[in-house]
Short mmCIF file of C-alpha atoms in Angstrom, two decimals:
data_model
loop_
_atom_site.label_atom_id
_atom_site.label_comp_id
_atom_site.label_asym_id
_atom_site.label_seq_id
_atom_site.Cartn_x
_atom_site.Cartn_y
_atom_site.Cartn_z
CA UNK A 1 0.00 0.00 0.00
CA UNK A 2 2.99 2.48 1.15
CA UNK A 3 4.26 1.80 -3.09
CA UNK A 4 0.52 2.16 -3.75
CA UNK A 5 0.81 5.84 -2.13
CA UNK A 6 3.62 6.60 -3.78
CA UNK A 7 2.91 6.33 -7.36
CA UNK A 8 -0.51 8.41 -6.74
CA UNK A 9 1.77 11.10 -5.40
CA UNK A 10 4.13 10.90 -8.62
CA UNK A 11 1.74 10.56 -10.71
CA UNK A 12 -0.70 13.45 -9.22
CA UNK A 13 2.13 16.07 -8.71
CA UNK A 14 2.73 15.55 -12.62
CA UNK A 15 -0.56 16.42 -13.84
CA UNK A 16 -0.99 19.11 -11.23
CA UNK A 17 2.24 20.78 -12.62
CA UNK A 18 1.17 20.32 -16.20
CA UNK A 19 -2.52 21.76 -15.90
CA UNK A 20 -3.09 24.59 -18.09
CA UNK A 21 -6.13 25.77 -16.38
CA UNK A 22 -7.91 25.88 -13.15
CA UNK A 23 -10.83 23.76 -14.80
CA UNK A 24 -8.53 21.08 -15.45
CA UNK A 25 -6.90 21.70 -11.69
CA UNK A 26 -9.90 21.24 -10.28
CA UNK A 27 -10.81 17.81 -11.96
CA UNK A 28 -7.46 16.82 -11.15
CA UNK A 29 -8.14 17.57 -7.62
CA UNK A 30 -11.69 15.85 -7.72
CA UNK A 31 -9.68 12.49 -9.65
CA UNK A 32 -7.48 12.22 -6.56
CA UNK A 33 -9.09 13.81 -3.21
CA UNK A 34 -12.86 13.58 -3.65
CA UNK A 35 -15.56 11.48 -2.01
CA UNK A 36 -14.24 8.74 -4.50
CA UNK A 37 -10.94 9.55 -5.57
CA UNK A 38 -8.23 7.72 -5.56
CA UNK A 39 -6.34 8.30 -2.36
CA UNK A 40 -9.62 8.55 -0.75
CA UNK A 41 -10.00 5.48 -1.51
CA UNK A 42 -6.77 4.16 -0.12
CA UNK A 43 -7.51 5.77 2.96
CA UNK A 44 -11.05 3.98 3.15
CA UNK A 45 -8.96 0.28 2.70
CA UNK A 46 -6.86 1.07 5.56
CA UNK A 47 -8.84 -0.72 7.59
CA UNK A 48 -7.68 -3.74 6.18
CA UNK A 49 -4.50 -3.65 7.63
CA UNK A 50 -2.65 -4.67 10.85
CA UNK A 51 -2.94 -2.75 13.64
CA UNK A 52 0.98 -2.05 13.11
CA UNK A 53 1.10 -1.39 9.83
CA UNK A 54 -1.75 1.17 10.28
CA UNK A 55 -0.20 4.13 12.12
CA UNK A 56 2.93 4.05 9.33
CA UNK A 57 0.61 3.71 6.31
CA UNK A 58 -1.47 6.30 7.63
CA UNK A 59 0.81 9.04 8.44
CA UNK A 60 2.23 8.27 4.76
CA UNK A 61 -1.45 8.68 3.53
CA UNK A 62 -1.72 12.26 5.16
CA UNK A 63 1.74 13.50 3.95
CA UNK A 64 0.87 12.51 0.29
CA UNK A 65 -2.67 14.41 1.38
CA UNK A 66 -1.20 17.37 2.33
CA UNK A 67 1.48 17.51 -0.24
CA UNK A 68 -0.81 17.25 -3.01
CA UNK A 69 -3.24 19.73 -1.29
CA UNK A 70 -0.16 22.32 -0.93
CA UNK A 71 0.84 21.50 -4.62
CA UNK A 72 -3.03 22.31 -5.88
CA UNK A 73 -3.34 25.48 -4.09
CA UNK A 74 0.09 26.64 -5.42
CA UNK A 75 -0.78 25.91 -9.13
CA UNK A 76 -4.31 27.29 -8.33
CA UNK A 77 -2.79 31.04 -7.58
CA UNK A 78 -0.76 30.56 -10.80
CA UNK A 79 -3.17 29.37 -12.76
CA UNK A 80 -5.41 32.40 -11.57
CA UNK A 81 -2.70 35.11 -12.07
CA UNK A 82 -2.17 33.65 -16.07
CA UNK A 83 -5.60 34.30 -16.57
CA UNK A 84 -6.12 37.55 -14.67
CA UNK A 85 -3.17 38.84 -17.11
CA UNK A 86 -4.52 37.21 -20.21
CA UNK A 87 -8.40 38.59 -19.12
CA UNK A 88 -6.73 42.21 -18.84
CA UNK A 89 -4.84 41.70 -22.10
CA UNK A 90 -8.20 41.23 -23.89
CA UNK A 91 -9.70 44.06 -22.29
CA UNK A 92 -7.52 46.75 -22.73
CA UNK A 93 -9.05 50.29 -22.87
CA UNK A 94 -8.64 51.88 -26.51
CA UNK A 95 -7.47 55.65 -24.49
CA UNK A 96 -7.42 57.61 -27.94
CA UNK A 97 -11.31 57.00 -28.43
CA UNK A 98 -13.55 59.91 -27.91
CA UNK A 99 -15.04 60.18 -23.79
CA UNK A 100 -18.69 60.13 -23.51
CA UNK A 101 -19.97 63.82 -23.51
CA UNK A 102 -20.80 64.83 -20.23
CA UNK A 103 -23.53 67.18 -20.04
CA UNK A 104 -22.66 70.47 -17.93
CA UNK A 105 -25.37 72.42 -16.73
CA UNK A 106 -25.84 76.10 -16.13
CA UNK A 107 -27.23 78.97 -14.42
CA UNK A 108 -31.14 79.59 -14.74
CA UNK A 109 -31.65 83.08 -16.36
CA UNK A 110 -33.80 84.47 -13.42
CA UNK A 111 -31.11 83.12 -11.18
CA UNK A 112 -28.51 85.00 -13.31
CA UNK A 113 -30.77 87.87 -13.44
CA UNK A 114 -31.21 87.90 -9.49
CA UNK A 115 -27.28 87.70 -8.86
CA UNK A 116 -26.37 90.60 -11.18
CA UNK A 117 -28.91 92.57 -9.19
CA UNK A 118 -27.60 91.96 -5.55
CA UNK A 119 -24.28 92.25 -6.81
CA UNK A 120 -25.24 95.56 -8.17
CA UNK A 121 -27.19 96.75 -4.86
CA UNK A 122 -24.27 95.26 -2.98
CA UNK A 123 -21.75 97.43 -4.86
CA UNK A 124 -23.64 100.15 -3.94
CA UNK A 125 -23.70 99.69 -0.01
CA UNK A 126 -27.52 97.38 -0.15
CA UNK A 127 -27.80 94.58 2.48
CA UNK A 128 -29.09 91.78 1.19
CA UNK A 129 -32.15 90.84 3.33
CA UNK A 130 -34.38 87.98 3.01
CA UNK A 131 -38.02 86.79 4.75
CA UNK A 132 -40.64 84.38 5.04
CA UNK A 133 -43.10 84.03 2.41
CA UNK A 134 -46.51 83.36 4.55
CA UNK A 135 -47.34 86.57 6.34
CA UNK A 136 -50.18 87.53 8.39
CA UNK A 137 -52.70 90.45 7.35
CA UNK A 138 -50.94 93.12 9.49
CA UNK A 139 -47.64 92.84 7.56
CA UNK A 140 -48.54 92.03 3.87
CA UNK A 141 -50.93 94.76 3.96
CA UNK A 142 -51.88 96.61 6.71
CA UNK A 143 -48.39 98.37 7.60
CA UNK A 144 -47.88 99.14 4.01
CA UNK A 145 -50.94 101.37 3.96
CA UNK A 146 -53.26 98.82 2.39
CA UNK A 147 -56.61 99.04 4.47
CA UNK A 148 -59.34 96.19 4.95
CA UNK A 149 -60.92 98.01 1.70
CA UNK A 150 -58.32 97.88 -0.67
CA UNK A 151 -58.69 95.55 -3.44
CA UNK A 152 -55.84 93.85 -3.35
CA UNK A 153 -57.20 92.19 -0.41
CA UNK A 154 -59.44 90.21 -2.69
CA UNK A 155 -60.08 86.71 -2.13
CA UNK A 156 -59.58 86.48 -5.88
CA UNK A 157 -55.85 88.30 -5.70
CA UNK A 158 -54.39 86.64 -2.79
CA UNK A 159 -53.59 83.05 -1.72
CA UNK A 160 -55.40 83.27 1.56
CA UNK A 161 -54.39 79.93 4.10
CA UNK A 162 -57.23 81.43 6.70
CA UNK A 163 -58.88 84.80 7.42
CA UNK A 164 -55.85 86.38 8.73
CA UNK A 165 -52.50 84.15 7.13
CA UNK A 166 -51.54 84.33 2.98
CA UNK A 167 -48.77 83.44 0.71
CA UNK A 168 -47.24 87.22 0.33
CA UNK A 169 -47.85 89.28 -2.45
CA UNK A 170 -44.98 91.19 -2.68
CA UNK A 171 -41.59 91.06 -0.58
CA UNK A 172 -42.65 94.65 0.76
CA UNK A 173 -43.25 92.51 4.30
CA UNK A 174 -39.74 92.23 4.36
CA UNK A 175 -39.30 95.78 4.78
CA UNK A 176 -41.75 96.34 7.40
CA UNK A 177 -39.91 93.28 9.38
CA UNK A 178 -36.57 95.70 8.88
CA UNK A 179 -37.54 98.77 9.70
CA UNK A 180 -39.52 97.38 12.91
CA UNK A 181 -36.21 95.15 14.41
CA UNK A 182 -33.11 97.09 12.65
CA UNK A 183 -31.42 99.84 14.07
CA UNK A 184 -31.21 103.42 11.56
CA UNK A 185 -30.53 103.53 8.84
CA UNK A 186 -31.55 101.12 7.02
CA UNK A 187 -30.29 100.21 3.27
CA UNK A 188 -31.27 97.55 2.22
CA UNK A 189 -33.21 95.07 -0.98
CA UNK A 190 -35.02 92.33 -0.40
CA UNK A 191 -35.08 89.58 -3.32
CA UNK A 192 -37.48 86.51 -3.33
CA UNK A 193 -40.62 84.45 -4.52
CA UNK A 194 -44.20 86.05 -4.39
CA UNK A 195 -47.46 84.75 -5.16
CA UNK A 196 -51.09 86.26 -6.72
CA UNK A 197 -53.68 84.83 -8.02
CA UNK A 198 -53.24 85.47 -11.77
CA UNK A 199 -53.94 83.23 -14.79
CA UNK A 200 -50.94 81.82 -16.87
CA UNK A 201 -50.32 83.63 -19.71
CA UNK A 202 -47.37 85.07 -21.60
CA UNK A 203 -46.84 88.00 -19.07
CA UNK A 204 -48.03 86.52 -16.13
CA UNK A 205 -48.19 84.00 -13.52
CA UNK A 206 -49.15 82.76 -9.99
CA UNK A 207 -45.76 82.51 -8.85
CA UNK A 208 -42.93 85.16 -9.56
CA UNK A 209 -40.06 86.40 -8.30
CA UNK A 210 -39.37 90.40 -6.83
CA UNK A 211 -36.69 92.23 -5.39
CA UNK A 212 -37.46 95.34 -3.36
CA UNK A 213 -35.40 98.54 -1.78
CA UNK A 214 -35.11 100.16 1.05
CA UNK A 215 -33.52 103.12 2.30
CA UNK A 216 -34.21 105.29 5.57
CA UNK A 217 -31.92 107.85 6.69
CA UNK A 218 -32.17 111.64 7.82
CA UNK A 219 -32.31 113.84 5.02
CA UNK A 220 -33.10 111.58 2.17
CA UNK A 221 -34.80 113.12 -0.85
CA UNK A 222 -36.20 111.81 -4.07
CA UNK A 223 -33.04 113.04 -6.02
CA UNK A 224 -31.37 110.26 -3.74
CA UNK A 225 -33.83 107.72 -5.61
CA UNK A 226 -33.26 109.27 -9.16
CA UNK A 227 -29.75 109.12 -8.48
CA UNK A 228 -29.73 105.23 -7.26
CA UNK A 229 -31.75 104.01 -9.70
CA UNK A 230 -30.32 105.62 -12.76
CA UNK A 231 -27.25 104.28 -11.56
CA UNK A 232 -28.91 101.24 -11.33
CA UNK A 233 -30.57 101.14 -14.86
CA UNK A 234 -26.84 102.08 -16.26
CA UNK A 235 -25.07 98.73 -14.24
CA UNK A 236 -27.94 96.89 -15.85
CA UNK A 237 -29.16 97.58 -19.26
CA UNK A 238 -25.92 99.69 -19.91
CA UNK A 239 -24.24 103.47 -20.17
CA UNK A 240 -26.42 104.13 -22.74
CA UNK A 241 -29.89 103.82 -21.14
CA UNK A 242 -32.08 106.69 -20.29
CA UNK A 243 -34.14 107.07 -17.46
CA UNK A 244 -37.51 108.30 -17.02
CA UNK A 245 -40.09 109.10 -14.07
CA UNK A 246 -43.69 109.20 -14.28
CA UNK A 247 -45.74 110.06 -11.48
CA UNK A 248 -48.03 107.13 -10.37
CA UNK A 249 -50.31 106.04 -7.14
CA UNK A 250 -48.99 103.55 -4.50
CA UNK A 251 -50.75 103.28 -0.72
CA UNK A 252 -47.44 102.85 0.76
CA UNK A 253 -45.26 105.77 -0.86
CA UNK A 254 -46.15 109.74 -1.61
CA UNK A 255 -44.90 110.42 -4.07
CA UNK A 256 -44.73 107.84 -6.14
CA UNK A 257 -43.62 107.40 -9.54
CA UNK A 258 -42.92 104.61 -11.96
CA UNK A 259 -39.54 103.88 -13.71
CA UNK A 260 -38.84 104.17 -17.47
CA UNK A 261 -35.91 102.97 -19.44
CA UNK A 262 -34.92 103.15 -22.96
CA UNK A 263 -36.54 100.11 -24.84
CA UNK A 264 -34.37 97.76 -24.90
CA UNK A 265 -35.51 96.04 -28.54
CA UNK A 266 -35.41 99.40 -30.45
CA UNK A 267 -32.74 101.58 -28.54
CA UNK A 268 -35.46 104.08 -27.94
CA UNK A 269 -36.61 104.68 -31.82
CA UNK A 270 -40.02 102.94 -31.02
CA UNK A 271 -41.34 99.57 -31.64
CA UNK A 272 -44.15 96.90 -31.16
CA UNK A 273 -42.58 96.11 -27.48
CA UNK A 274 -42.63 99.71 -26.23
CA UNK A 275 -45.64 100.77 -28.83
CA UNK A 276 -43.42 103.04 -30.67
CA UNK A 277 -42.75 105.34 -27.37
CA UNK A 278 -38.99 104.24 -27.31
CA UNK A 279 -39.40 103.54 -23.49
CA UNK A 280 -40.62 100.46 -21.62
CA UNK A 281 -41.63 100.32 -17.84
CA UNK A 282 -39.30 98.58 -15.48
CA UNK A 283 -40.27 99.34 -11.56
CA UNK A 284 -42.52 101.40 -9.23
CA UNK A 285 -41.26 103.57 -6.69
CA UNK A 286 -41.73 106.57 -4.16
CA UNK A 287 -40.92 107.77 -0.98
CA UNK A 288 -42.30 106.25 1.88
CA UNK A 289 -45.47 107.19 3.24
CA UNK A 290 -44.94 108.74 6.85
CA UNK A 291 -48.06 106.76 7.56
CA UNK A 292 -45.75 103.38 6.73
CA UNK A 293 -42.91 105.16 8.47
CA UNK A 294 -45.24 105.62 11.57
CA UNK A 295 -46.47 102.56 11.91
CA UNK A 296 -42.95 100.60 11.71
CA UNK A 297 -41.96 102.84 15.09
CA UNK A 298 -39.86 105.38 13.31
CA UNK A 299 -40.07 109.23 13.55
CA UNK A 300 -40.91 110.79 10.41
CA UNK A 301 -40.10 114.29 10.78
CA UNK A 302 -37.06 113.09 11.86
CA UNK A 303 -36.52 110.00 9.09
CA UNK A 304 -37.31 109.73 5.39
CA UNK A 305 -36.80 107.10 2.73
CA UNK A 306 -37.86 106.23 -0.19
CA UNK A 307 -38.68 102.44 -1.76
CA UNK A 308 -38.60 100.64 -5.05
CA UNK A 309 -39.37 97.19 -6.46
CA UNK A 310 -39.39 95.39 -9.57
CA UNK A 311 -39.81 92.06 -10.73
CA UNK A 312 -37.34 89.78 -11.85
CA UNK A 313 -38.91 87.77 -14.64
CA UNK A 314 -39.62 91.12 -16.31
CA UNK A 315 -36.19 92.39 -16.32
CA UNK A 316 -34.83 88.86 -17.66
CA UNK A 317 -36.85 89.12 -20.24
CA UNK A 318 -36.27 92.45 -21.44
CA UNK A 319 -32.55 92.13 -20.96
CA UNK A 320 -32.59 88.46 -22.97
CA UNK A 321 -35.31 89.40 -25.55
CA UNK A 322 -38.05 86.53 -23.95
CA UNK A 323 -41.27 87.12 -25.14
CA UNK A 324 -43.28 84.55 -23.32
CA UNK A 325 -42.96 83.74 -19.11
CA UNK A 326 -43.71 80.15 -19.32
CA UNK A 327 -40.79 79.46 -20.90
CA UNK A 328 -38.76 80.23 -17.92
CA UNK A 329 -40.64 77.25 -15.75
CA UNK A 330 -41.32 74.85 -19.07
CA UNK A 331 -37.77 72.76 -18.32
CA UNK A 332 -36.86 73.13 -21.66
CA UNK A 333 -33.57 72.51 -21.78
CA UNK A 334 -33.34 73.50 -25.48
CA UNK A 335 -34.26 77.53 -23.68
CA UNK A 336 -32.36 76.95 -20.98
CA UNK A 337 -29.45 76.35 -23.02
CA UNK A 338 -29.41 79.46 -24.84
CA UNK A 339 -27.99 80.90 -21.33
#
């Protein structure tokens, strides 16, 4: 049996060192150490013998065992490395082909539109100031002058949550907020999201987006509002823009007055857009009530200021020649490209 042992070990450790894959290894490993293989089944006649010759055949049987064991797992790792190498070979990365384009995106126009505006107001001392958008009666209208009559207290105008709580209509509540809890003076512009209830259509919709001013000081006149807001039509549209100043009505300024500019689409010789006046609206304005300056806590005979808002979505689409609103919340991509 101890000859018997022998020749399986010469004869295994030759076809383990000539296997050319791990397939074949593992047959080769099956043929000789399975359930039935072949030294198995030496083992299993051991029984058969003496009681002496048992012990000696036996720890024979387990050397050949774990010799042929060792000798498997050694030509396993090879085998495996050869075919890791030859699997790599075949898939080798071509490095000159074209990448996959990777689509970048970019800026929203209103959000381009907004940033160029605080950075303008910024430049020019503004604080950036920002508030919640559902207010209570008291601050979206009644501290801006706007009594229980006044239409814009319309069930059909305003997003009303109860009697007494609504989305805001403008971000005028923000200023209230400031000039109630901020020391004097104040300078300030407050951009964000509004809501009325209008219809979609080309030139409006239910949600929009607003950016107001603020300033209260001592001494402030409204040739410090011409001034600021010419300069601010010049950062904007450009050195070449004209401004104009018509009187108007708002509750919470006196006097008011809304904001011209050169048309933008005809450079002031008169077109379809401005109906051939060469000038196109861009923002009310005033000087704050003393009422609105009353009611916030502050002294008007001692403090004046003046206000100013506009809307965003209008400017972005004079400055980028858009013609239609919608398009700015359609998700085109094929529009929002353009930008």
């Amino acid at each position: 049996m101890k000859e018997q042992l022998e020749n399986i070990k010469r004869s295994a450790i030759s076809e383990i060192e000539t296997s050319g894959t791990v397939k074949v290894l593992d047959d080769i490993r099956v043929r000789y150490l399975g359930k039935k293989g072949e030294l198995t089944s030496v083992l299993k006649s051991m029984k058969n013998l003496s009681k002496e010759e048992r012990p000696i055949i036996g720890q024979v049987a387990n050397e050949v065992r774990e010799m042929l064991e060792v000798s498997i797992k050694d030509r396993k790792l090879s085998l495996e490395k050869v075919e890791q190498n030859q699997r790599i070979s075949a898939e080798t990365i071509d490095i000159t082909l074209p990448a996959k384009k990777v689509v970048v995106g970019k800026k929203h126009p209103l959000d381009k539109t907004l940033e160029e505006l605080c950075d303008i107001f910024i430049g020019m001392g503004y604080e950036i100031v920002s508030g919640r958008e559902v207010e209570n009666g008291y601050y979206n209208f009644d501290a801006l002058n706007l009594g229980k009559e006044h239409p814009a207290r319309d069930e059909q105008d305003t997003f009303y949550i109860n009697a007494d709580t609504m989305l805001r209509t403008a971000t005028s509540p923000v200023q209230v907020h400031t000039m109630e809890n901020q020391s004097l003076p104040i300078r300030m512009v407050a951009p964000g999201k509004v809501y009325r209830s209008d219809e979609v259509d080309a030139t409006h919709s239910p949600i929009f987006h607003q950016i107001e001013g603020l300033v209260i000081d001592k001494n402030i006149t409204f040739g410090d509002l011409k001034g600021v807001l010419a300069e601010f039509a010049k950062k904007f549209f450009g050195d070449k823009v004209e401004v104009k100043f018509r009187p108007h009505y708002f509750p919470f300024t006196e006097p008011s007055a809304e904001v011209d500019v050169t048309c933008v689409m005809c450079g002031g010789v008169g077109c379809s857009v401005c109906k051939g006046e060469g000038f196109i609206e861009i923002l009310g304005c005033g000087m704050v009530h003393p009422k609105v300056l009353e009611m916030s806590g502050i002294d008007s005979k001692k403090y004046q200021g003046f206000a100013f808002g506009m809307g965003i979505e209008r400017l972005t689409m004079l400055k980028y020649n858009i013609n239609d609103l919608r398009l700015f919340y359609d998700n085109d991509v094929r529009f929002l490209e353009q930008f």
